[in-house]
Coordinates of C-alpha atoms in Angstrom, one line a residue:
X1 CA 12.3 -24.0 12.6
X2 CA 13.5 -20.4 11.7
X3 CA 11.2 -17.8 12.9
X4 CA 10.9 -14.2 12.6
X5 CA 9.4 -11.1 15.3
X6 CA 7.0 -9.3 13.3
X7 CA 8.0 -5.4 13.6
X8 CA 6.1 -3.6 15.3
X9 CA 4.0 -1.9 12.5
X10 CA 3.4 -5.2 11.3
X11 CA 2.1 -6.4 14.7
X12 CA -0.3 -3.4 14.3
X13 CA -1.2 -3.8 10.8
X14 CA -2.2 -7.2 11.8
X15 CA -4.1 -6.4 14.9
X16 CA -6.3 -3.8 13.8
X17 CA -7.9 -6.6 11.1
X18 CA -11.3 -8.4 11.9
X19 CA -12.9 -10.5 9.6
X20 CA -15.7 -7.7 8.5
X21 CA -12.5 -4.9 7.7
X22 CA -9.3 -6.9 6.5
X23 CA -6.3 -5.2 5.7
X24 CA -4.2 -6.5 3.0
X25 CA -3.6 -4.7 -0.3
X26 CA -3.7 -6.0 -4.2
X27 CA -2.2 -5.6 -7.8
X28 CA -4.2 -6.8 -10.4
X29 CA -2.2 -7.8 -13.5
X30 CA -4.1 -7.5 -16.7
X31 CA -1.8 -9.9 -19.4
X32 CA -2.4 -10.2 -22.9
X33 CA -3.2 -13.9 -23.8
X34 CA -1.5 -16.2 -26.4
X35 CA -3.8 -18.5 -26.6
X36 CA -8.1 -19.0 -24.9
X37 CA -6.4 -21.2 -22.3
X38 CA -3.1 -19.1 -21.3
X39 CA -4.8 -18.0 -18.1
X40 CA -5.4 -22.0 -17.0
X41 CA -1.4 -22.5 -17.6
X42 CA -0.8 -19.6 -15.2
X43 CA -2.7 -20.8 -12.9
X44 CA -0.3 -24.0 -12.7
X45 CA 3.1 -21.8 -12.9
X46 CA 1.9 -19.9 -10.2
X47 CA 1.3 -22.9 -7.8
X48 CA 4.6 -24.9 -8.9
X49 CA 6.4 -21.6 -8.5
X50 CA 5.3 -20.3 -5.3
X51 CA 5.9 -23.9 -3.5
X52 CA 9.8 -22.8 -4.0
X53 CA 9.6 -18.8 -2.8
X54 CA 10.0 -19.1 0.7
X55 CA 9.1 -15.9 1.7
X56 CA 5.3 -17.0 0.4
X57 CA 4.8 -20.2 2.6
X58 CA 5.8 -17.8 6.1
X59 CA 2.7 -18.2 8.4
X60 CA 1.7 -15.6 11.0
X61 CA 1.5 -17.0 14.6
X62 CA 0.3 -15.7 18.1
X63 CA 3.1 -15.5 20.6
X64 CA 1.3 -15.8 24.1
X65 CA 4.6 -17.2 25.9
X66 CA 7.4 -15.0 26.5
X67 CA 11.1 -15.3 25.4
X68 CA 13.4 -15.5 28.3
X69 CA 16.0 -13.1 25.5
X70 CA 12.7 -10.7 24.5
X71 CA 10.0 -10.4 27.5
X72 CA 8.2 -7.8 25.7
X73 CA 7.7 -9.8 22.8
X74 CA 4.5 -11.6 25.3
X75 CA 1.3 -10.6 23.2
X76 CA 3.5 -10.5 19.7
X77 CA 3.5 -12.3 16.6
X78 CA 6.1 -13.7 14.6
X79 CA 6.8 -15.0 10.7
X80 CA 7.3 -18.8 10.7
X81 CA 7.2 -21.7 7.8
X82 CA 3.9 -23.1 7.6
X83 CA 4.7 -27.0 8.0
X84 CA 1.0 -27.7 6.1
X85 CA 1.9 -25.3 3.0
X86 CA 0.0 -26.1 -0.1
X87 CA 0.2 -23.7 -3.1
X88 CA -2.9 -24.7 -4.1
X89 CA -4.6 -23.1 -1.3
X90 CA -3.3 -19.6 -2.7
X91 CA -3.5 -19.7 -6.2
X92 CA -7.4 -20.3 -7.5
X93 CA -8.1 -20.4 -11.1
X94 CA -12.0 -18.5 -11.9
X95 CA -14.6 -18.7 -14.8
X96 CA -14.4 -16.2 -17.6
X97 CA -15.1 -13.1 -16.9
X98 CA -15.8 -9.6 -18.9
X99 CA -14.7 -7.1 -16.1
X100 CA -11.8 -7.8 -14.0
X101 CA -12.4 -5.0 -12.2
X102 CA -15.6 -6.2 -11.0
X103 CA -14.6 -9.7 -9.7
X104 CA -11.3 -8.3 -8.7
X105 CA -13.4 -6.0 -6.2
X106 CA -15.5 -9.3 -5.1
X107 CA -12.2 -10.9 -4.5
X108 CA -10.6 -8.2 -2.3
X109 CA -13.7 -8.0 0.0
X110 CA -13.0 -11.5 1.4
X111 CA -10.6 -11.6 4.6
X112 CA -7.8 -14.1 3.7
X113 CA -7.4 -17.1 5.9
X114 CA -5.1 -16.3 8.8
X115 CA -4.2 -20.0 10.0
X116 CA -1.9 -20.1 6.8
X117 CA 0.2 -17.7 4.9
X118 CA -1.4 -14.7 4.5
X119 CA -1.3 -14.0 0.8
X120 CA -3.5 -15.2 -2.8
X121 CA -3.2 -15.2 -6.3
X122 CA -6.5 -15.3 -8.4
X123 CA -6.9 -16.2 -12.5
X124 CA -9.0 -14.6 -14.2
X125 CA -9.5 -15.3 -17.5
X126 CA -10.8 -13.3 -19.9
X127 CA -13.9 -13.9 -22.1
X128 CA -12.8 -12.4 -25.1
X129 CA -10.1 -15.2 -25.0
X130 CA -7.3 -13.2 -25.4
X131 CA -6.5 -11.7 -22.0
X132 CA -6.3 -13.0 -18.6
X133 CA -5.7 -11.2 -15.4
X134 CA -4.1 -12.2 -12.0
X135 CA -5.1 -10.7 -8.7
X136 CA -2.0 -10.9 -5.9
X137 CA -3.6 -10.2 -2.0
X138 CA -1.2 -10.3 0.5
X139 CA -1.7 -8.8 4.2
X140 CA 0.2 -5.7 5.4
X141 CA 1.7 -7.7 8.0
X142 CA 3.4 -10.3 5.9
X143 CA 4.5 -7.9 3.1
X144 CA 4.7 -3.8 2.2
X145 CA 4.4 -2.5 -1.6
X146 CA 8.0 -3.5 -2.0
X147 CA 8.0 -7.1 -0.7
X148 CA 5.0 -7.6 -2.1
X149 CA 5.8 -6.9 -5.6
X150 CA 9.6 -8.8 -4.7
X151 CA 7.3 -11.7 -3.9
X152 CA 4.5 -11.5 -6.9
X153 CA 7.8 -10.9 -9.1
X154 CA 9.3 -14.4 -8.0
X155 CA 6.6 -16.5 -9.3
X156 CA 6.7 -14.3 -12.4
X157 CA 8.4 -15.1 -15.3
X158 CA 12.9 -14.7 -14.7
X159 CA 13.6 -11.5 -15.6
X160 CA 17.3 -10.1 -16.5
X161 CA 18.5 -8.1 -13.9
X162 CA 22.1 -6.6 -12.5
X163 CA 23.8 -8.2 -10.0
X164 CA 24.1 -7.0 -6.9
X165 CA 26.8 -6.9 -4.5
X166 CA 25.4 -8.1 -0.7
X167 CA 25.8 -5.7 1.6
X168 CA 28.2 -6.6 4.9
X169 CA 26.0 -7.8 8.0
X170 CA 26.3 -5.7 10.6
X171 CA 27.6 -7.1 13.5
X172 CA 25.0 -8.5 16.1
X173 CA 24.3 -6.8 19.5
X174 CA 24.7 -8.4 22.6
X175 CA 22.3 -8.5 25.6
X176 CA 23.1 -5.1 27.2
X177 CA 24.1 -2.1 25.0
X178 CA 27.9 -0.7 24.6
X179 CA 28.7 1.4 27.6
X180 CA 30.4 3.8 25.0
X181 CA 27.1 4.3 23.5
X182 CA 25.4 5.3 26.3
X183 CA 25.2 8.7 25.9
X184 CA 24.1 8.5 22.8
X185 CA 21.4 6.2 23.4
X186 CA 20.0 8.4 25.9
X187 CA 20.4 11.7 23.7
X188 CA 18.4 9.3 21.3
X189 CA 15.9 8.5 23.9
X190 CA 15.2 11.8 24.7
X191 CA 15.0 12.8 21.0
X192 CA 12.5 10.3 20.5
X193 CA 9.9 11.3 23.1
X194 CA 10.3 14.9 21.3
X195 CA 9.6 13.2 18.2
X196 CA 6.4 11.8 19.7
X197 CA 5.2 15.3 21.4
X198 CA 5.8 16.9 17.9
X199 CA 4.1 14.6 15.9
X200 CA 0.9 14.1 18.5
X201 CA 0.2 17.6 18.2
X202 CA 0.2 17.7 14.8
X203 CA -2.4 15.3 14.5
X204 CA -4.3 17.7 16.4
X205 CA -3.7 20.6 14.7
X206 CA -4.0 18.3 11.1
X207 CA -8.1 18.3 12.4
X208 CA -8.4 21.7 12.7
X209 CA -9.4 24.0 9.8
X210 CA -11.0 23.5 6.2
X211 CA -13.8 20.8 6.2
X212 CA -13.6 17.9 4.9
X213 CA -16.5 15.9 3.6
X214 CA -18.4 12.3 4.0
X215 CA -17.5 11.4 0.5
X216 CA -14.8 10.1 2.0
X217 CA -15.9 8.8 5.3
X218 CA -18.0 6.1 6.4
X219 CA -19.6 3.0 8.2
X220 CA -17.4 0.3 7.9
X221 CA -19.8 -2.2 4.9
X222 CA -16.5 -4.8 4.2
X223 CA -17.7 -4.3 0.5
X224 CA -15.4 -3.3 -2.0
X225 CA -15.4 -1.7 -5.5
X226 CA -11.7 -1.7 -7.4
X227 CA -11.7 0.6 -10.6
X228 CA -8.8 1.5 -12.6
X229 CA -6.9 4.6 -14.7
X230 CA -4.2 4.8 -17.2
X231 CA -2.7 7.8 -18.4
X232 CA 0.5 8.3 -20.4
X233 CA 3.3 9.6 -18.6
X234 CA 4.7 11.8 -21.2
X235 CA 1.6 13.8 -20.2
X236 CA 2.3 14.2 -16.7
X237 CA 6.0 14.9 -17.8
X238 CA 4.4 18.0 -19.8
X239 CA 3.1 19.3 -17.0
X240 CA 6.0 18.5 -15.0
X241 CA 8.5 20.4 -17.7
X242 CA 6.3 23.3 -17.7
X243 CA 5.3 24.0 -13.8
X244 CA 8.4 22.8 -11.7
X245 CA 8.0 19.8 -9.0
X246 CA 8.1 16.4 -9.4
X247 CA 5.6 14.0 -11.4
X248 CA 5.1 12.4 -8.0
X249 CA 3.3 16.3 -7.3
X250 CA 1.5 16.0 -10.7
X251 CA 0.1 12.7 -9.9
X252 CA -1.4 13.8 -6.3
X253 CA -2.7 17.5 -8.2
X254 CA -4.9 15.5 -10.4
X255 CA -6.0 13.5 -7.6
X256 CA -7.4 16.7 -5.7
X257 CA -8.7 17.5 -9.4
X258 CA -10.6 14.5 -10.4
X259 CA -12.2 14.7 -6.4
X260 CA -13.4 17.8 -7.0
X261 CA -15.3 16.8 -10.0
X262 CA -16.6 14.0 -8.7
X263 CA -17.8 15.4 -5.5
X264 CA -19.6 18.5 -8.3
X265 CA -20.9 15.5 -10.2
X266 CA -22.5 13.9 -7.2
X267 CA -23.5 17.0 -5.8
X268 CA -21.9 17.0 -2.4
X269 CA -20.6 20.4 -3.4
X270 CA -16.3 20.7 -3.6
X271 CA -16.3 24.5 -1.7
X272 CA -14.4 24.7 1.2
X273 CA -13.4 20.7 1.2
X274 CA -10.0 19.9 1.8
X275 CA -9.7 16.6 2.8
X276 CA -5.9 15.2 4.6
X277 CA -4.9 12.6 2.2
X278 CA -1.7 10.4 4.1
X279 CA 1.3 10.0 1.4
X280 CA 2.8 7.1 2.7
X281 CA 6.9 7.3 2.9
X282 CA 9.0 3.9 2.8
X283 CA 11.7 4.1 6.0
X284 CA 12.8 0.7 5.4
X285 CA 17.0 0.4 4.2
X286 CA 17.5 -1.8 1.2
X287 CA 19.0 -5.2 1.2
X288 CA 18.4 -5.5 5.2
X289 CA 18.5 -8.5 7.1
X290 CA 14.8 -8.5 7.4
X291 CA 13.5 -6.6 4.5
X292 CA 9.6 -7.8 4.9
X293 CA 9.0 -5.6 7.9
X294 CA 7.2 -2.3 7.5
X295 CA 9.0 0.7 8.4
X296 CA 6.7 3.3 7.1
X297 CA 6.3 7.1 7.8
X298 CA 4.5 9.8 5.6
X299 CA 3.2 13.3 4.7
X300 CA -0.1 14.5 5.6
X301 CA -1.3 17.2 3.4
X302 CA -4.5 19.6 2.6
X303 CA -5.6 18.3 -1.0
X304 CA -6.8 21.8 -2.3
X305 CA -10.4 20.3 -3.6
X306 CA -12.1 23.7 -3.7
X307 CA -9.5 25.5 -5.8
X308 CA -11.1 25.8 -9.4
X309 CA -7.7 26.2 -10.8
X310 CA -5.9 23.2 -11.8
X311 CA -2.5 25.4 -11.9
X312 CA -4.1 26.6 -8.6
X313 CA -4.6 23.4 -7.4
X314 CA -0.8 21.8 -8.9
X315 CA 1.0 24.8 -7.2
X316 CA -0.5 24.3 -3.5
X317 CA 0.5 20.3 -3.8
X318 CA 4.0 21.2 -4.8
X319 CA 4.4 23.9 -1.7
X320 CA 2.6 21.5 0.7
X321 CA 5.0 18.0 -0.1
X322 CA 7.6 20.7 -0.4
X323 CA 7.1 21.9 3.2
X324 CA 6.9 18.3 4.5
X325 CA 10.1 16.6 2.5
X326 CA 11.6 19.8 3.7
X327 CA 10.6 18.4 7.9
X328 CA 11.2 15.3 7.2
X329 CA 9.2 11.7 7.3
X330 CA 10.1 12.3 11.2
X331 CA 7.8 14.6 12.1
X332 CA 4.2 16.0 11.6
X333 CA 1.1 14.2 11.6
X334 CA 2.5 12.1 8.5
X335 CA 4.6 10.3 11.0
X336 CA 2.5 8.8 13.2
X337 CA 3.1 5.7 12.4
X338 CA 6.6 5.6 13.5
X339 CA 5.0 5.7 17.2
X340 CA 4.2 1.9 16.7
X341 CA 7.8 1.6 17.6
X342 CA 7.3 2.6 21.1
X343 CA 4.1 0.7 21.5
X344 CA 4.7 -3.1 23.6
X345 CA 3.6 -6.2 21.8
X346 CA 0.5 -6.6 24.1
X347 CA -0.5 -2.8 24.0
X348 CA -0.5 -3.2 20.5
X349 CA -2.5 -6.6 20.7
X350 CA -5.1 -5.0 23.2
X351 CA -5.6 -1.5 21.4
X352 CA -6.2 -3.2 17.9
X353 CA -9.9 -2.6 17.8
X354 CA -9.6 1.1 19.6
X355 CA -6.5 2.4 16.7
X356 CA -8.8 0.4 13.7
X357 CA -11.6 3.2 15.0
X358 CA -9.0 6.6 14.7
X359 CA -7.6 6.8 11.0
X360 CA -10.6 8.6 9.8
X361 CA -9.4 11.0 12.8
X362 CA -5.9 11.2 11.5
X363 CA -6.8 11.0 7.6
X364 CA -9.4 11.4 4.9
X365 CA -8.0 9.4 2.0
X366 CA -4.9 7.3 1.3
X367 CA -3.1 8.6 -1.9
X368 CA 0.1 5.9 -2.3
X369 CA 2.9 5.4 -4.6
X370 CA 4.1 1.5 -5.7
X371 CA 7.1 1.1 -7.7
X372 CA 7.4 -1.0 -10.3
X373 CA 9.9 -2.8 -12.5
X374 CA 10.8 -0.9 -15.7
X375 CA 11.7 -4.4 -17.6
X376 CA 8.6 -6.3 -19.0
X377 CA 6.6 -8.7 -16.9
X378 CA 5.5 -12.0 -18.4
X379 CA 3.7 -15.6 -17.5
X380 CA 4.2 -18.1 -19.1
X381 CA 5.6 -15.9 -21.9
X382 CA 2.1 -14.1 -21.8
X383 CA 3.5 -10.0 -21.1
X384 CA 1.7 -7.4 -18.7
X385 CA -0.1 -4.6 -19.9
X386 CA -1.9 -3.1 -17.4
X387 CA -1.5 -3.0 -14.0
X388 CA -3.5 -1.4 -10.9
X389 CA -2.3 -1.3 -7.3
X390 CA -4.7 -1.7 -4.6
X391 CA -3.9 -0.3 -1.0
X392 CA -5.4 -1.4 1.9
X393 CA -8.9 0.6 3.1
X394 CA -8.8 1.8 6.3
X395 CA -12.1 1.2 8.7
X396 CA -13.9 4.4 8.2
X397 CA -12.9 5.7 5.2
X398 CA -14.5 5.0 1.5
X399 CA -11.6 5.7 -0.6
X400 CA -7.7 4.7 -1.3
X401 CA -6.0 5.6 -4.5
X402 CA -2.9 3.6 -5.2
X403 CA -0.3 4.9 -8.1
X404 CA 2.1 2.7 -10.3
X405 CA 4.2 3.4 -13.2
X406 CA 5.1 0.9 -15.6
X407 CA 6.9 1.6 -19.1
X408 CA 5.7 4.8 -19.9
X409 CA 2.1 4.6 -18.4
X410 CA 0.8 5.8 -15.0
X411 CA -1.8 3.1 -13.2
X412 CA -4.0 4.5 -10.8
X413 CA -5.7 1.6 -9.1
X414 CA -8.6 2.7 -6.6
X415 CA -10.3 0.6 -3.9
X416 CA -13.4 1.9 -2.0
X417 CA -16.5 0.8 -0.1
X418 CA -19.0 -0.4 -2.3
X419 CA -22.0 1.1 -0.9
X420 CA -20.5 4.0 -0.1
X421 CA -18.8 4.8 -3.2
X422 CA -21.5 3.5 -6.1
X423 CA -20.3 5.7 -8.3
X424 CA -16.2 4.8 -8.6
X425 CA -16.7 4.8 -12.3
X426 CA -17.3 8.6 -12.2
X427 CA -14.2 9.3 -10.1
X428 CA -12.1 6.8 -12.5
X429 CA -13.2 9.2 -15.9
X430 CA -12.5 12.3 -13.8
X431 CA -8.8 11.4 -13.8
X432 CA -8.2 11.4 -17.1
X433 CA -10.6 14.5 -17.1
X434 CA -8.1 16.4 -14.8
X435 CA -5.3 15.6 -16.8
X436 CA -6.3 17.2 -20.5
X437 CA -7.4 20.3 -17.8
X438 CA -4.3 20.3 -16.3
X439 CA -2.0 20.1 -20.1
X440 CA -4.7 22.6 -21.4
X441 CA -3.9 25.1 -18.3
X442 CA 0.0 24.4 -19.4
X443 CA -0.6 26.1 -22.8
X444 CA 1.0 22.3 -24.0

């Protein structure tokens, strides 16, 4: 029976879970229908197809015995084939329904069942008939944004794509390390406990300064709102072409923008609030041996909530993520993740609960970037038009923001505590809000 270590941020991603706070992440599909039951016949692709993906019937399981070749792994996990799978435990078809976004939120509050592979896919049909939408869950520790959507893409209609050419396998590693290495590895060594004095005090630092505000923090509920945005890209281009930076800059400016107007409309006042949003950065090499395991870093920056300007507000994001790409995802506050590497399996298993309690120490508000395909997705011939990507909410905090782009339109997908956040339909029309402000400051 093959079986896989989880990496370390896995192992972490799948310890600081309980049953009241999970921690996997979403994409809800919207698809437009051919016919009232198209979203029944997806349901069966789906469970036919995902019986063949291997990657989806992969199992989580405790490792409380030692390997004689990996003593540290006592206290770890590891990826293994579930000898039980049944598709049909993953893929539930729903009643009609009138707002995806509202059973979608339902759906994402409920842990998923960790004796099995940890991922779902939910039908929803629509009751005008002619839609139908599909909600994807998988946990953090069985998939990241990118084998997530490799995974939801392989029960998807075939689509056309180039070959690629596999990359060599790099040779394997013996017991002990090359003598001739040595001094390199130590260099190394000592580089990384720099790392780890850098980045721990700029965590410290990062909680210093402007305030933030409890919009965006919270007592764990386990509730869960999901709302979500589309804009057209060609406007964010126009902004792009006219300030500088990069649309990924744009996107995060009308972030900070639409907070600020929600935070007016609500009345918690926007002055002096800059809250540290965490832009996660993807580490991990293509075509690796193990490409499911997270190797994540990211930026930490000030989202500059109490500038009135929106040209005020775009120029300060641009200088901040220029200031961090110019670091590096290997240091600053943004990086803490990469620590997990230096963390043992069972320090990781025992300080679950106590690392679950710090992110709303470390950040405010998750603002992430999923890529998608730029080819059309279909099922069962049935193509997507929408689609919102959910990240995972961190105990604490009330609000993610996830960003997608597919063919020519921008997807903001949000995810927040329900009872915290009642009003996620006022934050959701403040995007688009801050983008007319933002082409209106242009002179477009």
């Amino acid at each position: 029976m093959t079986t896989d270590l989880l990496a370390p941020l896995d192992l972490a991603f799948w310890n600081i879970e309980s049953a009241e706070h999970p921690m996997h992440l979403g994409a809800l599909g919207v698809f437009s229908a051919h016919s009232p039951t198209a979203g029944a016949h997806a349901a069966d692709l789906l469970a036919s197809r995902a019986a063949a993906v291997p990657g989806l019937r992969m199992r989580i399981r405790d490792l409380w015995q030692p390997s004689p070749l990996k003593p540290m792994s006592f206290g770890s996990a590891s990826r293994e084939p579930d000898p039980d799978f049944d598709p049909l435990n993953h893929v539930v078809l729903h009643a009609p329904t009138a707002d995806f976004h509202a059973e979608a939120g339902r759906l994402m509050e409920r842990s998923l069942v960790r004796g099995r592979p940890p991922w779902e896919a939910h039908v929803l049909p629509g009751e005008d008939g002619v839609s139908f939408a599909v909600l994807f869950k998988f946990h953090h520790a069985l998939a990241d944004g990118l084998r997530a959507l490799t995974l939801a893409a392989a029960v998807l209609d075939p689509m056309d794509l180039p070959e690629r050419k596999p990359r060599p396998e790099e040779p394997r590693r013996g017991l002990l390390p090359d003598v001739r290495k040595l001094p390199g590895l130590v260099r190394g060594a000592l580089s990384d406990v720099g790392r780890a004095l850098d980045i721990g005090a700029s965590v410290a630092v990062s909680s210093l300064g402007m305030r933030s505000s409890s919009a965006f923090t919270s007592e764990a509920t386990g509730t869960r709102r999901t709302a979500g945005v589309v804009i057209d890209l060609d406007d964010v281009q126009r902004v792009r072409k006219t300030q500088g930076g990069t649309v990924n800059d744009v996107l995060i400016a009308v972030v900070a923008g639409a907070l600020r107007r929600w935070l007016d409309e609500r009345g918690d006042g926007s002055d002096g609030v800059a809250p540290r949003a965490l832009i996660p950065v993807s580490k991990r090499r293509p075509r690796t041996a193990h490409p499911q395991g997270n190797r994540l870093s990211g930026y930490l920056i000030r989202l500059p909530v109490d500038d009135p300007d929106p040209l005020g507000r775009f120029d300060a994001v641009r200088t901040a993520m220029d200031r961090n790409k110019d670091a590096g995802p290997n240091r600053g506050a943004g990086a803490v993740a990469l620590l997990a590497d230096h963390v043992p399996a069972l320090g990781h298993r025992l300080g679950g609960p106590l690392v679950s309690q710090a992110a709303r120490l470390w950040f405010d508000i998750l603002v992430t970037s999923v890529p998608l395909p730029s080819l059309g997705l279909k099922l069962g011939g049935n193509p997507v038009t929408e689609v919102y990507p959910f990240a995972p909410l961190a105990r604490g905090q009330s609000l993610a923001v996830a960003v997608s782009t597919y063919r020519g339109r921008v997807h903001y997908g949000l995810v927040a505590d329900a009872k915290a956040v009642p009003d996620l339909d006022v934050l959701a029309a403040a995007l688009t809000e801050e983008v007319q402000a933002l082409i209106a400051a242009c002179g477009s």
